[in-house]
Amino acid sequence: MKEIIVKDKVISQNTFTMIAGPCSIESEEQMREIMENVEADFYRGGVYKPRTTADSFQGLREEGLALFKKLRNEYNKLIITEIMSIDQLKDVGDIDIIQIGARNMQNYDLLIAAGKTNKPILIKRGLANTVDEMLGAISYIEAQGNNQIILCERGFRSFDNITRFTLDVAAIPVLKARTPYPVIVDPSHAAGVQELVEPLALAAVAAGCDGLLIEVHPNPECALSDADQQLTINQYKNLKVKVEKCVQLR
Ligand code: PEP
Ligand code: MN
């Protein structure tokens, strides 16, 4: 079983890790509210955003990253952010965890480059990828000598659009049986709407996930990306209490 140690935190199949924060970093005020009021092991916030259309908010990029690092140091927190290109790897050398998003799960050159770093890599399942394809993707990271890998199930596209994506709860025990790596679940992107984040999160905990990644925003209705699915800080607090109770029952 792989233990990923980041400062005082251990991410593994024996611990439970909460990752929380907004879809996108939008302002200093927004991120201060998050860091001051949200309790989590790692704080997330997108700066390089893989958006479906070029005219939507693309993230604050280098400026957002500088802000994230500044606040991480000031509040003494641990942070994770997504990169979309090999180029961006040089900017995130001192980020605690690098995220490879669903849209890049099969970007093999990016996986190879990430594998050459000594950073923990959280890799999300692609929008239309099988578990076997996900295992193939991580083999590229491992082949470069990096086995600090965190797997993330976030739902795949199915025939039913009742949810934004279909959360594959069965993938949790399957990934845990087939790999030594921790499996984190992101119910936010699967749900697509606030109301479904909690039931999906609790189902994932019951199925044995090793942590959750939850999108939280001080003012979700004004969010510049994924406005419908981000929880308020209070909703997150309530969810966290329930998650902790469920974890204890396992
Ligand atoms: C995200 O985490 O903000 C994100 C873009 O997620 P995904 O890659 O799962 O769509
Ligand atoms: Mn998002």
Short mmCIF file of C-alpha atoms and ligand atoms in Angstrom, two decimals:
data_model
loop_
_atom_site.label_atom_id
_atom_site.label_comp_id
_atom_site.label_asym_id
_atom_site.label_seq_id
_atom_site.Cartn_x
_atom_site.Cartn_y
_atom_site.Cartn_z
CA MET A 1 0.00 0.00 0.00
CA LYS A 2 1.39 3.35 -1.04
CA GLU A 3 1.64 6.17 1.48
CA ILE A 4 1.94 9.63 0.01
CA ILE A 5 3.48 11.89 2.59
CA VAL A 6 3.11 15.64 2.18
CA LYS A 7 4.53 17.51 5.18
CA ASP A 8 2.35 16.36 8.12
CA LYS A 9 -0.30 14.67 5.94
CA VAL A 10 -0.41 11.06 4.83
CA ILE A 11 -2.64 10.15 1.89
CA SER A 12 -3.14 6.40 1.64
CA GLN A 13 -5.69 3.64 1.64
CA ASN A 14 -5.54 3.88 5.45
CA THR A 15 -6.30 7.57 5.89
CA PHE A 16 -9.08 9.91 4.84
CA THR A 17 -8.18 13.10 3.00
CA MET A 18 -10.37 16.12 2.39
CA ILE A 19 -9.50 18.39 -0.53
CA ALA A 20 -11.66 21.50 -0.83
CA GLY A 21 -11.77 24.85 -2.55
CA PRO A 22 -13.28 26.62 -5.50
CA CYS A 23 -13.36 25.42 -9.07
CA SER A 24 -11.32 28.48 -10.07
CA ILE A 25 -9.26 30.96 -8.14
CA GLU A 26 -10.95 34.28 -8.86
CA SER A 27 -9.66 36.79 -6.32
CA GLU A 28 -7.59 37.23 -3.18
CA GLU A 29 -10.70 37.94 -1.13
CA GLN A 30 -12.35 34.71 -2.34
CA MET A 31 -9.32 32.60 -1.42
CA ARG A 32 -8.88 34.27 1.96
CA GLU A 33 -12.49 33.39 2.80
CA ILE A 34 -11.81 29.80 1.82
CA MET A 35 -8.55 29.45 3.73
CA GLU A 36 -9.97 31.13 6.83
CA ASN A 37 -13.29 29.29 6.97
CA VAL A 38 -12.92 25.93 5.25
CA GLU A 39 -11.33 23.01 7.10
CA ALA A 40 -9.51 20.65 4.78
CA ASP A 41 -6.24 18.74 4.46
CA PHE A 42 -5.51 20.29 1.06
CA TYR A 43 -6.90 23.38 -0.63
CA ARG A 44 -7.74 23.29 -4.31
CA GLY A 45 -8.21 26.08 -6.81
CA GLY A 46 -7.87 26.05 -10.57
CA VAL A 47 -5.64 28.62 -12.24
CA TYR A 48 -5.12 26.93 -15.62
CA LYS A 49 -8.66 26.02 -16.54
CA PRO A 50 -9.63 23.50 -19.22
CA ARG A 51 -12.86 25.19 -20.39
CA THR A 52 -15.09 23.89 -23.14
CA THR A 53 -15.18 27.19 -25.01
CA ALA A 54 -12.47 29.78 -25.52
CA ASP A 55 -14.71 32.69 -24.57
CA SER A 56 -15.38 31.41 -21.03
CA PHE A 57 -13.24 32.31 -18.01
CA GLN A 58 -9.83 30.72 -18.55
CA GLY A 59 -8.44 31.09 -15.04
CA LEU A 60 -6.03 33.62 -13.57
CA ARG A 61 -3.09 31.51 -14.72
CA GLU A 62 0.35 32.70 -13.46
CA GLU A 63 -1.20 35.54 -11.47
CA GLY A 64 -3.60 33.10 -9.79
CA LEU A 65 -0.79 30.69 -9.04
CA ALA A 66 1.29 33.43 -7.41
CA LEU A 67 -1.71 34.39 -5.29
CA PHE A 68 -2.36 30.76 -4.30
CA LYS A 69 1.27 30.27 -3.24
CA LYS A 70 1.30 33.53 -1.30
CA LEU A 71 -1.82 32.55 0.68
CA ARG A 72 -0.59 28.97 1.15
CA ASN A 73 2.52 30.37 2.85
CA GLU A 74 0.63 32.96 4.84
CA TYR A 75 -1.96 30.48 6.18
CA ASN A 76 0.45 27.55 6.32
CA LYS A 77 -1.78 25.29 4.21
CA LEU A 78 -1.14 22.62 1.57
CA ILE A 79 -2.37 23.16 -1.97
CA ILE A 80 -3.22 21.32 -5.17
CA THR A 81 -3.79 22.75 -8.63
CA GLU A 82 -4.26 21.48 -12.15
CA ILE A 83 -1.79 21.82 -14.97
CA MET A 84 -2.73 21.34 -18.61
CA SER A 85 0.68 21.37 -20.30
CA ILE A 86 4.29 20.31 -19.83
CA ASP A 87 5.17 23.97 -19.91
CA GLN A 88 3.12 24.67 -16.81
CA LEU A 89 5.01 22.02 -14.83
CA LYS A 90 7.86 24.45 -14.32
CA ASP A 91 5.46 26.86 -12.57
CA VAL A 92 4.24 24.35 -10.03
CA GLY A 93 7.54 23.09 -8.66
CA ASP A 94 6.61 24.11 -5.13
CA ILE A 95 2.93 23.15 -5.26
CA ASP A 96 2.14 20.29 -2.88
CA ILE A 97 0.12 18.11 -5.29
CA ILE A 98 -0.19 18.42 -9.06
CA GLN A 99 -3.57 17.62 -10.59
CA ILE A 100 -3.90 16.13 -14.04
CA GLY A 101 -7.49 16.69 -15.07
CA ALA A 102 -9.96 14.40 -16.75
CA ARG A 103 -9.33 15.96 -20.14
CA ASN A 104 -5.63 15.16 -19.95
CA MET A 105 -5.76 11.65 -18.53
CA GLN A 106 -4.50 10.30 -21.83
CA ASN A 107 -2.08 13.13 -22.62
CA TYR A 108 0.84 10.72 -22.52
CA ASP A 109 3.61 13.28 -22.95
CA LEU A 110 2.19 15.22 -20.01
CA LEU A 111 2.04 12.01 -17.96
CA ILE A 112 5.66 11.24 -18.79
CA ALA A 113 6.73 14.76 -17.81
CA ALA A 114 4.74 14.52 -14.56
CA GLY A 115 6.36 11.16 -13.92
CA LYS A 116 9.78 12.81 -14.11
CA THR A 117 8.94 15.16 -11.22
CA ASN A 118 9.11 14.12 -7.61
CA LYS A 119 5.66 15.53 -6.88
CA PRO A 120 2.51 13.67 -5.87
CA ILE A 121 0.21 13.49 -8.91
CA LEU A 122 -3.57 13.37 -8.54
CA ILE A 123 -4.89 11.98 -11.80
CA LYS A 124 -8.56 12.14 -12.66
CA ARG A 125 -10.41 9.56 -14.69
CA GLY A 126 -11.15 10.77 -18.21
CA LEU A 127 -14.64 11.73 -19.30
CA ALA A 128 -15.05 8.56 -21.34
CA ASN A 129 -12.32 6.25 -20.10
CA THR A 130 -12.44 2.77 -18.67
CA VAL A 131 -10.72 1.77 -15.46
CA ASP A 132 -8.21 -0.19 -17.55
CA GLU A 133 -7.38 2.94 -19.54
CA MET A 134 -6.86 4.78 -16.26
CA LEU A 135 -4.48 2.05 -15.13
CA GLY A 136 -2.69 2.40 -18.46
CA ALA A 137 -2.37 6.14 -17.89
CA ILE A 138 -0.75 5.70 -14.48
CA SER A 139 1.71 3.21 -15.92
CA TYR A 140 3.26 6.18 -17.80
CA ILE A 141 3.84 8.04 -14.53
CA GLU A 142 5.19 4.94 -12.80
CA ALA A 143 7.49 4.14 -15.71
CA GLN A 144 9.36 7.39 -15.01
CA GLY A 145 9.94 6.36 -11.40
CA ASN A 146 7.21 8.42 -9.77
CA ASN A 147 4.78 6.33 -7.77
CA GLN A 148 3.33 9.11 -5.69
CA ILE A 149 -0.01 8.66 -7.41
CA ILE A 150 -3.48 9.56 -6.21
CA LEU A 151 -6.39 8.26 -8.29
CA CYS A 152 -9.54 10.32 -8.67
CA GLU A 153 -12.93 9.04 -9.81
CA ARG A 154 -15.06 11.96 -10.99
CA GLY A 155 -17.73 10.34 -13.12
CA PHE A 156 -17.86 9.54 -16.80
CA ARG A 157 -20.20 10.56 -19.59
CA SER A 158 -23.09 8.17 -20.03
CA PHE A 159 -26.35 8.07 -21.98
CA ASP A 160 -28.15 9.65 -19.05
CA ASN A 161 -27.76 13.36 -18.39
CA ILE A 162 -29.74 13.35 -15.17
CA THR A 163 -26.38 14.12 -13.56
CA ARG A 164 -23.52 16.00 -15.24
CA PHE A 165 -21.47 12.79 -15.24
CA THR A 166 -22.21 9.30 -13.93
CA LEU A 167 -20.24 8.59 -10.76
CA ASP A 168 -18.76 5.11 -10.95
CA VAL A 169 -18.99 3.96 -7.35
CA ALA A 170 -17.83 0.45 -8.29
CA ALA A 171 -14.58 1.89 -9.62
CA ILE A 172 -13.59 2.73 -6.03
CA PRO A 173 -13.16 -0.85 -4.70
CA VAL A 174 -11.88 -1.98 -8.10
CA LEU A 175 -9.11 0.64 -8.20
CA LYS A 176 -8.24 -0.08 -4.58
CA ALA A 177 -7.98 -3.79 -5.29
CA ARG A 178 -5.90 -3.34 -8.43
CA THR A 179 -3.49 -0.65 -7.27
CA PRO A 180 -1.72 0.29 -4.05
CA TYR A 181 -2.79 3.91 -4.47
CA PRO A 182 -5.31 6.00 -2.57
CA VAL A 183 -8.61 6.62 -4.37
CA ILE A 184 -10.17 10.05 -3.97
CA VAL A 185 -13.67 10.79 -5.24
CA ASP A 186 -14.81 14.11 -6.69
CA PRO A 187 -18.61 14.13 -6.37
CA SER A 188 -18.83 17.80 -7.41
CA HIS A 189 -18.09 17.35 -11.10
CA ALA A 190 -20.16 14.16 -11.27
CA ALA A 191 -23.17 15.81 -9.63
CA GLY A 192 -23.08 19.08 -11.55
CA VAL A 193 -25.54 20.57 -9.07
CA GLN A 194 -25.19 21.38 -5.36
CA GLU A 195 -28.06 19.13 -4.19
CA LEU A 196 -26.45 15.94 -5.48
CA VAL A 197 -22.97 16.51 -4.08
CA GLU A 198 -23.82 15.18 -0.61
CA PRO A 199 -25.52 11.90 -1.60
CA LEU A 200 -22.74 11.12 -4.08
CA ALA A 201 -20.07 11.98 -1.51
CA LEU A 202 -21.64 9.73 1.12
CA ALA A 203 -22.08 6.89 -1.38
CA ALA A 204 -18.39 7.19 -2.23
CA VAL A 205 -17.43 7.06 1.45
CA ALA A 206 -19.61 3.98 1.94
CA ALA A 207 -17.88 2.38 -1.05
CA GLY A 208 -14.51 2.87 0.63
CA CYS A 209 -12.94 5.95 -0.94
CA ASP A 210 -9.83 7.32 0.75
CA GLY A 211 -10.85 10.93 0.48
CA LEU A 212 -13.04 13.48 -1.23
CA LEU A 213 -12.42 16.46 -3.46
CA ILE A 214 -15.21 19.00 -3.04
CA GLU A 215 -15.72 22.30 -4.82
CA VAL A 216 -16.53 25.07 -2.32
CA HIS A 217 -17.05 28.76 -3.07
CA PRO A 218 -17.86 31.66 -0.72
CA ASN A 219 -20.58 32.76 -3.13
CA PRO A 220 -21.32 29.94 -5.60
CA GLU A 221 -23.96 31.75 -7.61
CA CYS A 222 -21.36 34.32 -8.64
CA ALA A 223 -18.66 31.75 -9.49
CA LEU A 224 -16.90 32.21 -12.82
CA SER A 225 -16.88 28.45 -13.49
CA ASP A 226 -18.98 25.50 -12.28
CA ALA A 227 -21.36 27.82 -10.41
CA ASP A 228 -24.15 25.22 -10.09
CA GLN A 229 -22.15 22.54 -8.31
CA GLN A 230 -20.02 24.46 -5.82
CA LEU A 231 -21.09 24.21 -2.18
CA THR A 232 -21.30 27.21 0.12
CA ILE A 233 -18.90 27.18 3.04
CA ASN A 234 -21.77 26.21 5.34
CA GLN A 235 -22.94 23.40 3.11
CA TYR A 236 -19.38 22.09 3.08
CA LYS A 237 -19.19 22.24 6.88
CA ASN A 238 -22.40 20.22 7.20
CA LEU A 239 -21.23 17.70 4.64
CA LYS A 240 -17.88 17.28 6.39
CA VAL A 241 -19.62 16.35 9.66
CA LYS A 242 -21.66 13.65 7.88
CA VAL A 243 -18.61 12.38 6.01
CA GLU A 244 -16.67 12.02 9.25
CA LYS A 245 -19.51 10.05 10.83
CA CYS A 246 -19.69 7.74 7.82
CA VAL A 247 -15.93 7.22 7.82
CA GLN A 248 -16.15 6.13 11.47
CA LEU A 249 -18.79 3.52 10.62
CA ARG A 250 -16.55 1.77 8.09
C1 PEP B 1 -11.51 20.56 -11.85
O1 PEP B 1 -11.13 19.81 -10.93
O2 PEP B 1 -11.75 21.76 -11.69
C2 PEP B 1 -11.76 19.96 -13.17
C3 PEP B 1 -11.67 20.69 -14.28
O3 PEP B 1 -12.13 18.69 -13.09
P1 PEP B 1 -12.23 17.55 -14.21
O4 PEP B 1 -10.88 17.46 -14.83
O5 PEP B 1 -12.62 16.36 -13.41
O6 PEP B 1 -13.30 17.98 -15.18
MN MN B 2 -14.75 22.65 -11.61
#
